[in-house]
Amino acid sequence: MNKYLILASLFLFCKSPFILAQQQPKPCYFTGRVVDDQTGDPLAGAVLRIDGNETFRITDSAGMVRVGVKCGVHDFAFQVYGYKPYARPFDIQARTKPIEIRMENISTMLEEIVISSQSDSRNLESPSLGVSMMNLKAVQKLPPAAGEIDILRSLQNLPGVSAVGEGANGINIRGGSVDQNLIYIDNMPIFNPTHLLGLFSLFPTDGIRELQLYKGSIPAKYGGRTAGVLDIKMAEPDMEQFSIKGGIGLISNRLHAEIPLIQEKMGFMTSARVSFNEYLIKFYNNNLVKSIGDRRLPDNKPEFFDLANKISWRLSGKDNLSLISYISHDAYRIDSLFSIAGIVPTQANMRYGHINWAMRWNHYFSPKLNLNILGVRSDYQTSTTSDELKSGFKFKTNLLYQNLKAEVAYAPNSLNRINAGISIVHWGIKPGELQSIEGSSIQPIVLARESGLESAFYFSDEIELDRNTLFEGGIRIVNFSNFGNKDIAEYEPGTPKSKGTIINRLAVGGVESNHFRIEPRLGIRYKINDITSIKAGYNRMNQFIHMVSSNSTPLPTVRWKTADRYTPPQQSDLVTMGLFKDTRSHRWEWSLEGYYRWQKSIFDYVNGAELSINQDVENQLISGKGKAYGAELMINKKKGIMTGWTSYTYARSFQQIRGDYPAIQQLNGGQWYNSIIDKPHTVNTLLNFQTEKHNAVSLTFTYSTGRPFTAPVSFYRNGFKYVPIYTERNNGRISDYHRLDFSWIITNPSMKDHDWEGSWVITVYNLYGRKNAFSYYFNPDQSSFKPFKISVFPTPIFSLTYNFKFQKK
């Protein structure tokens, strides 16, 4: 008997782990996709809380969220700013299929103007600093210049974002130049983000879902620039309903359409903007305060257009395929503001634009793991033509970007999110080709092609250490190789690089130079309480291609150059700290951020630099270092009849240019001096009034200190002309900038129940007609030393736009 009892006990002992394992519940997973209930667009950044827990999960760029739970019924609550909160119980079992969460957009007109489309608590919870997400309906409501919706101008309302003036060819972020910003449209890079010499932004806003601006904490997946990142996501096409919307304005027409090709499987989206009249050019010529020879856009019809297309295909429940294209084009004739190889044409025809395409495949392996594979090609081309009889020419440049990228996102549990990927970029630059036209005496010149290969691996991990502490760490390891068959200059040892110190030319094949860099990215958030948090961050970034231009106006003659043995990559280190506070009602929030930025291997130019047609452009550059620091205060009212924000930015930007041989090359005596983007004080205020259901009014005010410029210290007479004498760079400062804009939107709310919706937008840009200076010039034909001020949009600009939307209800 004892023998059998012992055997039975042993059997039960050995079997008990299996019995216990069988008694443990099988793991269950909730997989959801959060979308806009009207457009079907995925909502990134939506916050999910389960059973009222403080721990939360956030949807990815595809609106997907996956989380492990105990099998059974749980309460799920979703929040996205501008949308009605969604809460309901779900019974989650092992075979539960992915659930689509359709959220109702409840933002009313100007209440949609928000800094962040994330949840009310996301700004407090995230470890990132200097990150803004903007609802595109917000951008569409801001007072536009000449009636044109403009993303870059809208971003300048945010603290830490500025421009050198009206007509600038981009934005400056925390002391960085315009070429130090990485700009993406659905992962396709943009190299000139403006139309018509910087007067308008490039982007067709009707086709954009959201944008993210990174000023401080830049994720490891981004690289190749040293200042900021603007990541613009295009809308996903509706696969169920046909819709069309657009606008008719004084400058251009817009049209956006979404067409289901296969119900719930495949959809097509197209978004276009086309200029169609000369209203702006006539206004520009009649009101621009000019100085040098009465330069203007001649009487012709300038053209510009944007065209974005996307096809999305749901191959299966786990696979999505997207084909994307973006094309931009500008063409106009302009009085000469430049010279090429010593040629100063009277007038020139200019054309430039992008031809971009991308293919993206998303695969979901499991609720914890998904994969993205991306292929991108971006081709930026410029052409400048002069048809003058004896000095006619055609000058062409080309910048080619080709990228193959694979990225995985892995969430082992609700407290840990990992992203990793590899990226290979091939750069091809044709810096300049000068062609002679029939009857011209110009000698053709072809500059050697520049090629580079940028290979990177990146890894980041966001870990919730405890209820109050969230840490995000990342690293980007990158190698840049400059290669190709070309001749490079060899300079006399011990002397600065110049045309006169070239002693030989070397034939180089294969890899000419190699640059290996490691870029750490760190961020941490600590919650003091439920409505207050502090954050700190650090990131290092490197830039391997440079824009070589001494002109702040975006002429197509701008040149791009790869890093090589003479021009090393630029490097930036940024340290940020911030305090963030919300109110318990989430009606108000405020933030205070400070930053300090170091820069290495930046450059300025020798006096009288020749940059366009110069095979050895490195001898026109003088290397140095830079620094920038500042503080940004922002107060935001998010709810109520009146919404809006006000911000104050204190920002300084300096550079020290000494070159390799300071005794000969240094600028401004080798001392630190103001960079061209140094604007110490900036104030922005935006007020939105939803007076009633039919009317919404907004006012935007901006003030900033004038930027530096190089002023002559004296003049001397040469015949009948006066020649200025310059001794220091950026030793003067233009007058302060300020402007007030007005916008009035008229709608009919009852039309939301009909197939057709329409609204009128009335705006006045520069309401009180401030003649803000873009720059100062000195006319050599005048006997007075008084500077001449150039202003863009010096008088109020009235505009009227009709927006419409058709969708079968």
mmCIF file of N, CA and C in Angstrom, residues 642-757:
data_model
loop_
_atom_site.group_PDB
_atom_site.id
_atom_site.type_symbol
_atom_site.label_atom_id
_atom_site.label_comp_id
_atom_site.label_asym_id
_atom_site.label_seq_id
_atom_site.Cartn_x
_atom_site.Cartn_y
_atom_site.Cartn_z
ATOM 1 N N MET A 642 -12.672 81.499 -26.399
ATOM 2 C CA MET A 642 -11.396 82.040 -26.867
ATOM 3 C C MET A 642 -10.298 81.018 -26.589
ATOM 4 N N THR A 643 -9.567 80.668 -27.632
ATOM 5 C CA THR A 643 -8.416 79.782 -27.490
ATOM 6 C C THR A 643 -7.205 80.458 -28.122
ATOM 7 N N GLY A 644 -6.026 79.860 -27.920
ATOM 8 C CA GLY A 644 -4.825 80.421 -28.515
ATOM 9 C C GLY A 644 -3.639 80.287 -27.594
ATOM 10 N N TRP A 645 -2.571 80.960 -27.948
ATOM 11 C CA TRP A 645 -1.364 80.891 -27.143
ATOM 12 C C TRP A 645 -0.547 82.162 -27.301
ATOM 13 N N THR A 646 0.337 82.347 -26.365
ATOM 14 C CA THR A 646 1.340 83.402 -26.475
ATOM 15 C C THR A 646 2.673 82.812 -26.055
ATOM 16 N N SER A 647 3.733 83.248 -26.715
ATOM 17 C CA SER A 647 5.054 82.695 -26.421
ATOM 18 C C SER A 647 6.099 83.801 -26.486
ATOM 19 N N TYR A 648 7.133 83.610 -25.696
ATOM 20 C CA TYR A 648 8.288 84.511 -25.720
ATOM 21 C C TYR A 648 9.549 83.656 -25.864
ATOM 22 N N THR A 649 10.421 84.062 -26.764
ATOM 23 C CA THR A 649 11.668 83.351 -26.995
ATOM 24 C C THR A 649 12.844 84.306 -26.849
ATOM 25 N N TYR A 650 13.792 83.926 -26.003
ATOM 26 C CA TYR A 650 15.083 84.608 -25.958
ATOM 27 C C TYR A 650 16.091 83.671 -26.600
ATOM 28 N N ALA A 651 16.709 84.108 -27.697
ATOM 29 C CA ALA A 651 17.594 83.216 -28.453
ATOM 30 C C ALA A 651 18.794 84.000 -28.973
ATOM 31 N N ARG A 652 19.978 83.425 -28.799
ATOM 32 C CA ARG A 652 21.204 84.013 -29.321
ATOM 33 C C ARG A 652 21.935 82.987 -30.185
ATOM 34 N N SER A 653 22.599 83.484 -31.216
ATOM 35 C CA SER A 653 23.341 82.623 -32.132
ATOM 36 C C SER A 653 24.620 83.338 -32.551
ATOM 37 N N PHE A 654 25.762 82.689 -32.313
ATOM 38 C CA PHE A 654 27.067 83.294 -32.603
ATOM 39 C C PHE A 654 27.943 82.310 -33.374
ATOM 40 N N GLN A 655 28.930 82.854 -34.059
ATOM 41 C CA GLN A 655 29.911 82.009 -34.724
ATOM 42 C C GLN A 655 31.299 82.630 -34.602
ATOM 43 N N GLN A 656 32.296 81.768 -34.635
ATOM 44 C CA GLN A 656 33.695 82.182 -34.586
ATOM 45 C C GLN A 656 34.401 81.508 -35.760
ATOM 46 N N ILE A 657 34.816 82.296 -36.725
ATOM 47 C CA ILE A 657 35.419 81.783 -37.955
ATOM 48 C C ILE A 657 36.898 82.183 -37.971
ATOM 49 N N ARG A 658 37.755 81.174 -37.803
ATOM 50 C CA ARG A 658 39.192 81.426 -37.754
ATOM 51 C C ARG A 658 39.960 80.681 -38.836
ATOM 52 N N GLY A 659 39.351 79.668 -39.447
ATOM 53 C CA GLY A 659 40.013 78.919 -40.497
ATOM 54 C C GLY A 659 41.149 78.059 -39.971
ATOM 55 N N ASP A 660 41.890 77.463 -40.897
ATOM 56 C CA ASP A 660 43.042 76.644 -40.522
ATOM 57 C C ASP A 660 44.254 77.488 -40.167
ATOM 58 N N TYR A 661 44.279 78.738 -40.644
ATOM 59 C CA TYR A 661 45.411 79.645 -40.400
ATOM 60 C C TYR A 661 44.846 80.979 -39.906
ATOM 61 N N PRO A 662 44.546 81.063 -38.599
ATOM 62 C CA PRO A 662 43.844 82.231 -38.048
ATOM 63 C C PRO A 662 44.512 83.556 -38.354
ATOM 64 N N ALA A 663 45.830 83.605 -38.374
ATOM 65 C CA ALA A 663 46.513 84.881 -38.609
ATOM 66 C C ALA A 663 46.150 85.475 -39.964
ATOM 67 N N ILE A 664 45.756 84.623 -40.911
ATOM 68 C CA ILE A 664 45.453 85.086 -42.263
ATOM 69 C C ILE A 664 43.956 85.046 -42.544
ATOM 70 N N GLN A 665 43.277 84.004 -42.088
ATOM 71 C CA GLN A 665 41.902 83.748 -42.515
ATOM 72 C C GLN A 665 40.819 84.254 -41.565
ATOM 73 N N GLN A 666 41.114 84.528 -40.340
ATOM 74 C CA GLN A 666 40.070 84.797 -39.351
ATOM 75 C C GLN A 666 39.212 85.990 -39.731
ATOM 76 N N LEU A 667 37.935 85.905 -39.375
ATOM 77 C CA LEU A 667 36.982 86.980 -39.604
ATOM 78 C C LEU A 667 36.693 87.687 -38.287
ATOM 79 N N ASN A 668 36.443 88.982 -38.378
ATOM 80 C CA ASN A 668 36.137 89.793 -37.194
ATOM 81 C C ASN A 668 37.189 89.629 -36.103
ATOM 82 N N GLY A 669 38.438 89.580 -36.524
ATOM 83 C CA GLY A 669 39.535 89.494 -35.570
ATOM 84 C C GLY A 669 39.578 88.190 -34.788
ATOM 85 N N GLY A 670 38.909 87.161 -35.295
ATOM 86 C CA GLY A 670 38.889 85.875 -34.602
ATOM 87 C C GLY A 670 37.956 85.828 -33.415
ATOM 88 N N GLN A 671 37.144 86.880 -33.216
ATOM 89 C CA GLN A 671 36.226 86.943 -32.080
ATOM 90 C C GLN A 671 34.867 86.345 -32.462
ATOM 91 N N TRP A 672 34.091 85.999 -31.439
ATOM 92 C CA TRP A 672 32.715 85.563 -31.668
ATOM 93 C C TRP A 672 31.898 86.734 -32.197
ATOM 94 N N TYR A 673 31.078 86.487 -33.213
ATOM 95 C CA TYR A 673 30.208 87.542 -33.738
ATOM 96 C C TYR A 673 28.832 86.954 -34.058
ATOM 97 N N ASN A 674 27.834 87.856 -34.188
ATOM 98 C CA ASN A 674 26.452 87.433 -34.411
ATOM 99 C C ASN A 674 26.326 86.714 -35.753
ATOM 100 N N SER A 675 25.609 85.589 -35.750
ATOM 101 C CA SER A 675 25.272 84.962 -37.021
ATOM 102 C C SER A 675 24.113 85.728 -37.646
ATOM 103 N N ILE A 676 23.838 85.458 -38.900
ATOM 104 C CA ILE A 676 22.797 86.201 -39.616
ATOM 105 C C ILE A 676 21.405 85.922 -39.053
ATOM 106 N N ILE A 677 21.249 84.839 -38.287
ATOM 107 C CA ILE A 677 19.937 84.490 -37.741
ATOM 108 C C ILE A 677 19.804 84.856 -36.271
ATOM 109 N N ASP A 678 20.718 85.654 -35.744
ATOM 110 C CA ASP A 678 20.661 86.043 -34.332
ATOM 111 C C ASP A 678 19.560 87.086 -34.128
ATOM 112 N N LYS A 679 18.477 86.691 -33.464
ATOM 113 C CA LYS A 679 17.345 87.577 -33.173
ATOM 114 C C LYS A 679 16.986 87.375 -31.699
ATOM 115 N N PRO A 680 17.518 88.194 -30.801
ATOM 116 C CA PRO A 680 17.413 87.922 -29.359
ATOM 117 C C PRO A 680 15.995 87.765 -28.821
ATOM 118 N N HIS A 681 15.055 88.599 -29.270
ATOM 119 C CA HIS A 681 13.729 88.601 -28.641
ATOM 120 C C HIS A 681 12.641 88.363 -29.684
ATOM 121 N N THR A 682 11.751 87.438 -29.373
ATOM 122 C CA THR A 682 10.611 87.148 -30.246
ATOM 123 C C THR A 682 9.376 86.918 -29.387
ATOM 124 N N VAL A 683 8.268 87.543 -29.778
ATOM 125 C CA VAL A 683 6.983 87.365 -29.106
ATOM 126 C C VAL A 683 5.947 86.989 -30.160
ATOM 127 N N ASN A 684 5.198 85.921 -29.914
ATOM 128 C CA ASN A 684 4.113 85.505 -30.803
ATOM 129 C C ASN A 684 2.840 85.333 -29.990
ATOM 130 N N THR A 685 1.741 85.858 -30.516
ATOM 131 C CA THR A 685 0.445 85.714 -29.859
ATOM 132 C C THR A 685 -0.605 85.355 -30.897
ATOM 133 N N LEU A 686 -1.383 84.354 -30.606
ATOM 134 C CA LEU A 686 -2.481 83.928 -31.473
ATOM 135 C C LEU A 686 -3.748 83.844 -30.638
ATOM 136 N N LEU A 687 -4.793 84.545 -31.061
ATOM 137 C CA LEU A 687 -6.088 84.530 -30.379
ATOM 138 C C LEU A 687 -7.157 84.083 -31.359
ATOM 139 N N ASN A 688 -7.969 83.098 -30.942
ATOM 140 C CA ASN A 688 -9.048 82.571 -31.769
ATOM 141 C C ASN A 688 -10.366 82.770 -31.037
ATOM 142 N N PHE A 689 -11.342 83.316 -31.730
ATOM 143 C CA PHE A 689 -12.648 83.581 -31.129
ATOM 144 C C PHE A 689 -13.724 82.847 -31.925
ATOM 145 N N GLN A 690 -14.375 81.889 -31.283
ATOM 146 C CA GLN A 690 -15.517 81.215 -31.907
ATOM 147 C C GLN A 690 -16.753 81.935 -31.408
ATOM 148 N N THR A 691 -17.113 83.024 -32.107
ATOM 149 C CA THR A 691 -18.181 83.890 -31.615
ATOM 150 C C THR A 691 -19.541 83.220 -31.693
ATOM 151 N N GLU A 692 -19.746 82.440 -32.737
ATOM 152 C CA GLU A 692 -20.989 81.693 -32.896
ATOM 153 C C GLU A 692 -20.720 80.558 -33.872
ATOM 154 N N LYS A 693 -21.728 79.769 -34.176
ATOM 155 C CA LYS A 693 -21.513 78.617 -35.049
ATOM 156 C C LYS A 693 -21.109 79.025 -36.462
ATOM 157 N N HIS A 694 -21.518 80.211 -36.888
ATOM 158 C CA HIS A 694 -21.260 80.627 -38.264
ATOM 159 C C HIS A 694 -19.934 81.361 -38.434
ATOM 160 N N ASN A 695 -19.427 81.960 -37.388
ATOM 161 C CA ASN A 695 -18.295 82.861 -37.525
ATOM 162 C C ASN A 695 -17.166 82.492 -36.562
ATOM 163 N N ALA A 696 -15.948 82.585 -37.076
ATOM 164 C CA ALA A 696 -14.759 82.403 -36.256
ATOM 165 C C ALA A 696 -13.733 83.430 -36.700
ATOM 166 N N VAL A 697 -13.112 84.068 -35.737
ATOM 167 C CA VAL A 697 -12.160 85.148 -36.011
ATOM 168 C C VAL A 697 -10.845 84.840 -35.305
ATOM 169 N N SER A 698 -9.737 85.162 -35.966
ATOM 170 C CA SER A 698 -8.437 84.992 -35.326
ATOM 171 C C SER A 698 -7.567 86.211 -35.579
ATOM 172 N N LEU A 699 -6.717 86.496 -34.605
ATOM 173 C CA LEU A 699 -5.724 87.557 -34.702
ATOM 174 C C LEU A 699 -4.363 86.965 -34.355
ATOM 175 N N THR A 700 -3.368 87.293 -35.143
ATOM 176 C CA THR A 700 -2.015 86.817 -34.905
ATOM 177 C C THR A 700 -1.067 88.010 -34.885
ATOM 178 N N PHE A 701 -0.285 88.106 -33.825
ATOM 179 C CA PHE A 701 0.696 89.186 -33.716
ATOM 180 C C PHE A 701 2.073 88.575 -33.506
ATOM 181 N N THR A 702 3.059 89.135 -34.193
ATOM 182 C CA THR A 702 4.433 88.672 -34.014
ATOM 183 C C THR A 702 5.374 89.861 -33.941
ATOM 184 N N TYR A 703 6.359 89.733 -33.069
ATOM 185 C CA TYR A 703 7.402 90.758 -32.924
ATOM 186 C C TYR A 703 8.736 90.039 -32.771
ATOM 187 N N SER A 704 9.774 90.583 -33.412
ATOM 188 C CA SER A 704 11.115 90.039 -33.203
ATOM 189 C C SER A 704 12.152 91.128 -33.416
ATOM 190 N N THR A 705 13.287 90.961 -32.751
ATOM 191 C CA THR A 705 14.425 91.838 -32.971
ATOM 192 C C THR A 705 14.906 91.676 -34.404
ATOM 193 N N GLY A 706 15.354 92.766 -35.017
ATOM 194 C CA GLY A 706 15.874 92.680 -36.376
ATOM 195 C C GLY A 706 17.143 91.842 -36.446
ATOM 196 N N ARG A 707 17.356 91.179 -37.574
ATOM 197 C CA ARG A 707 18.525 90.310 -37.733
ATOM 198 C C ARG A 707 19.763 91.137 -38.092
ATOM 199 N N PRO A 708 20.950 90.571 -37.886
ATOM 200 C CA PRO A 708 22.190 91.274 -38.256
ATOM 201 C C PRO A 708 22.379 91.358 -39.770
ATOM 202 N N PHE A 709 23.117 92.350 -40.208
ATOM 203 C CA PHE A 709 23.570 92.444 -41.596
ATOM 204 C C PHE A 709 24.928 93.134 -41.593
ATOM 205 N N THR A 710 25.641 93.019 -42.678
ATOM 206 C CA THR A 710 26.978 93.600 -42.780
ATOM 207 C C THR A 710 26.873 95.020 -43.320
ATOM 208 N N ALA A 711 27.250 95.979 -42.492
ATOM 209 C CA ALA A 711 27.145 97.393 -42.859
ATOM 210 C C ALA A 711 28.539 97.957 -43.146
ATOM 211 N N PRO A 712 28.658 98.826 -44.140
ATOM 212 C CA PRO A 712 29.959 99.443 -44.409
ATOM 213 C C PRO A 712 30.316 100.465 -43.333
ATOM 214 N N VAL A 713 31.604 100.602 -43.082
ATOM 215 C CA VAL A 713 32.058 101.593 -42.110
ATOM 216 C C VAL A 713 32.393 102.914 -42.782
ATOM 217 N N SER A 714 32.585 102.902 -44.103
ATOM 218 C CA SER A 714 32.909 104.123 -44.830
ATOM 219 C C SER A 714 32.745 103.858 -46.320
ATOM 220 N N PHE A 715 33.001 104.907 -47.118
ATOM 221 C CA PHE A 715 32.920 104.799 -48.568
ATOM 222 C C PHE A 715 34.102 105.553 -49.171
ATOM 223 N N TYR A 716 34.458 105.181 -50.408
ATOM 224 C CA TYR A 716 35.395 105.991 -51.173
ATOM 225 C C TYR A 716 34.837 106.142 -52.592
ATOM 226 N N ARG A 717 35.258 107.211 -53.244
ATOM 227 C CA ARG A 717 34.709 107.531 -54.558
ATOM 228 C C ARG A 717 35.591 106.943 -55.655
ATOM 229 N N ASN A 718 34.939 106.257 -56.585
ATOM 230 C CA ASN A 718 35.626 105.688 -57.743
ATOM 231 C C ASN A 718 34.900 106.178 -58.991
ATOM 232 N N GLY A 719 35.411 107.262 -59.552
ATOM 233 C CA GLY A 719 34.729 107.884 -60.678
ATOM 234 C C GLY A 719 33.428 108.515 -60.222
ATOM 235 N N PHE A 720 32.323 108.034 -60.804
ATOM 236 C CA PHE A 720 31.019 108.571 -60.430
ATOM 237 C C PHE A 720 30.275 107.675 -59.426
ATOM 238 N N LYS A 721 30.938 106.654 -58.944
ATOM 239 C CA LYS A 721 30.301 105.748 -58.016
ATOM 240 C C LYS A 721 30.971 105.794 -56.653
ATOM 241 N N TYR A 722 30.202 105.419 -55.642
ATOM 242 C CA TYR A 722 30.720 105.307 -54.287
ATOM 243 C C TYR A 722 30.858 103.832 -53.920
ATOM 244 N N VAL A 723 32.018 103.467 -53.456
ATOM 245 C CA VAL A 723 32.307 102.077 -53.134
ATOM 246 C C VAL A 723 32.351 101.930 -51.616
ATOM 247 N N PRO A 724 31.534 101.015 -51.049
ATOM 248 C CA PRO A 724 31.525 100.847 -49.588
ATOM 249 C C PRO A 724 32.776 100.111 -49.113
ATOM 250 N N ILE A 725 33.168 100.395 -47.875
ATOM 251 C CA ILE A 725 34.306 99.738 -47.226
ATOM 252 C C ILE A 725 33.777 98.929 -46.051
ATOM 253 N N TYR A 726 34.065 97.622 -46.067
ATOM 254 C CA TYR A 726 33.600 96.729 -45.015
ATOM 255 C C TYR A 726 34.794 96.233 -44.208
ATOM 256 N N THR A 727 34.613 96.152 -42.903
ATOM 257 C CA THR A 727 35.689 95.656 -42.042
ATOM 258 C C THR A 727 35.260 94.447 -41.216
ATOM 259 N N GLU A 728 33.979 94.353 -40.858
ATOM 260 C CA GLU A 728 33.498 93.251 -40.034
ATOM 261 C C GLU A 728 32.204 92.683 -40.605
ATOM 262 N N ARG A 729 31.985 91.406 -40.334
ATOM 263 C CA ARG A 729 30.746 90.743 -40.752
ATOM 264 C C ARG A 729 29.657 90.963 -39.705
ATOM 265 N N ASN A 730 28.430 91.158 -40.209
ATOM 266 C CA ASN A 730 27.228 91.226 -39.355
ATOM 267 C C ASN A 730 27.389 92.224 -38.213
ATOM 268 N N ASN A 731 27.917 93.391 -38.548
ATOM 269 C CA ASN A 731 28.155 94.419 -37.524
ATOM 270 C C ASN A 731 26.985 95.380 -37.364
ATOM 271 N N GLY A 732 25.957 95.261 -38.188
ATOM 272 C CA GLY A 732 24.767 96.091 -38.060
ATOM 273 C C GLY A 732 23.541 95.235 -37.794
ATOM 274 N N ARG A 733 22.419 95.876 -37.582
ATOM 275 C CA ARG A 733 21.175 95.145 -37.328
ATOM 276 C C ARG A 733 20.021 95.919 -37.957
ATOM 277 N N ILE A 734 19.184 95.219 -38.734
ATOM 278 C CA ILE A 734 18.056 95.876 -39.363
ATOM 279 C C ILE A 734 17.004 96.204 -38.307
ATOM 280 N N SER A 735 16.027 96.998 -38.689
ATOM 281 C CA SER A 735 15.006 97.439 -37.729
ATOM 282 C C SER A 735 14.162 96.250 -37.272
ATOM 283 N N ASP A 736 13.541 96.386 -36.101
ATOM 284 C CA ASP A 736 12.729 95.325 -35.515
ATOM 285 C C ASP A 736 11.540 94.993 -36.417
ATOM 286 N N TYR A 737 11.107 93.759 -36.322
ATOM 287 C CA TYR A 737 10.013 93.252 -37.155
ATOM 288 C C TYR A 737 8.767 93.092 -36.292
ATOM 289 N N HIS A 738 7.634 93.567 -36.782
ATOM 290 C CA HIS A 738 6.356 93.254 -36.130
ATOM 291 C C HIS A 738 5.222 93.340 -37.142
ATOM 292 N N ARG A 739 4.172 92.551 -36.876
ATOM 293 C CA ARG A 739 3.093 92.395 -37.855
ATOM 294 C C ARG A 739 1.844 91.890 -37.156
ATOM 295 N N LEU A 740 0.673 92.335 -37.613
ATOM 296 C CA LEU A 740 -0.616 91.863 -37.114
ATOM 297 C C LEU A 740 -1.429 91.335 -38.286
ATOM 298 N N ASP A 741 -1.979 90.127 -38.134
ATOM 299 C CA ASP A 741 -2.785 89.504 -39.179
ATOM 300 C C ASP A 741 -4.192 89.230 -38.666
ATOM 301 N N PHE A 742 -5.138 89.222 -39.598
ATOM 302 C CA PHE A 742 -6.548 89.028 -39.259
ATOM 303 C C PHE A 742 -7.132 87.942 -40.154
ATOM 304 N N SER A 743 -8.000 87.105 -39.576
ATOM 305 C CA SER A 743 -8.677 86.071 -40.367
ATOM 306 C C SER A 743 -10.111 85.921 -39.887
ATOM 307 N N TRP A 744 -11.022 85.766 -40.849
ATOM 308 C CA TRP A 744 -12.455 85.603 -40.544
ATOM 309 C C TRP A 744 -12.977 84.434 -41.392
ATOM 310 N N ILE A 745 -13.527 83.433 -40.729
ATOM 311 C CA ILE A 745 -14.032 82.241 -41.409
ATOM 312 C C ILE A 745 -15.543 82.183 -41.224
ATOM 313 N N ILE A 746 -16.246 82.071 -42.350
ATOM 314 C CA ILE A 746 -17.710 82.054 -42.345
ATOM 315 C C ILE A 746 -18.168 80.686 -42.841
ATOM 316 N N THR A 747 -18.964 80.007 -42.018
ATOM 317 C CA THR A 747 -19.425 78.670 -42.379
ATOM 318 C C THR A 747 -20.933 78.564 -42.166
ATOM 319 N N ASN A 748 -21.483 77.496 -42.668
ATOM 320 C CA ASN A 748 -22.880 77.164 -42.427
ATOM 321 C C ASN A 748 -22.914 75.785 -41.787
ATOM 322 N N PRO A 749 -23.028 75.702 -40.457
ATOM 323 C CA PRO A 749 -22.963 74.392 -39.782
ATOM 324 C C PRO A 749 -24.012 73.404 -40.254
ATOM 325 N N SER A 750 -25.164 73.884 -40.702
ATOM 326 C CA SER A 750 -26.216 72.959 -41.140
ATOM 327 C C SER A 750 -25.809 72.184 -42.380
ATOM 328 N N MET A 751 -24.807 72.683 -43.114
ATOM 329 C CA MET A 751 -24.376 71.994 -44.329
ATOM 330 C C MET A 751 -23.604 70.721 -44.014
ATOM 331 N N LYS A 752 -23.188 70.529 -42.751
ATOM 332 C CA LYS A 752 -22.446 69.313 -42.411
ATOM 333 C C LYS A 752 -23.304 68.061 -42.565
ATOM 334 N N ASP A 753 -24.626 68.226 -42.641
ATOM 335 C CA ASP A 753 -25.496 67.080 -42.856
ATOM 336 C C ASP A 753 -25.771 66.847 -44.330
ATOM 337 N N HIS A 754 -25.187 67.689 -45.213
ATOM 338 C CA HIS A 754 -25.393 67.549 -46.648
ATOM 339 C C HIS A 754 -24.109 67.042 -47.316
ATOM 340 N N ASP A 755 -24.263 66.646 -48.574
ATOM 341 C CA ASP A 755 -23.106 66.155 -49.309
ATOM 342 C C ASP A 755 -22.087 67.255 -49.540
ATOM 343 N N TRP A 756 -22.556 68.478 -49.707
ATOM 344 C CA TRP A 756 -21.686 69.607 -50.058
ATOM 345 C C TRP A 756 -21.516 70.531 -48.860
ATOM 346 N N GLU A 757 -20.261 70.870 -48.552
ATOM 347 C CA GLU A 757 -19.964 71.843 -47.507
ATOM 348 C C GLU A 757 -19.108 72.955 -48.114
#
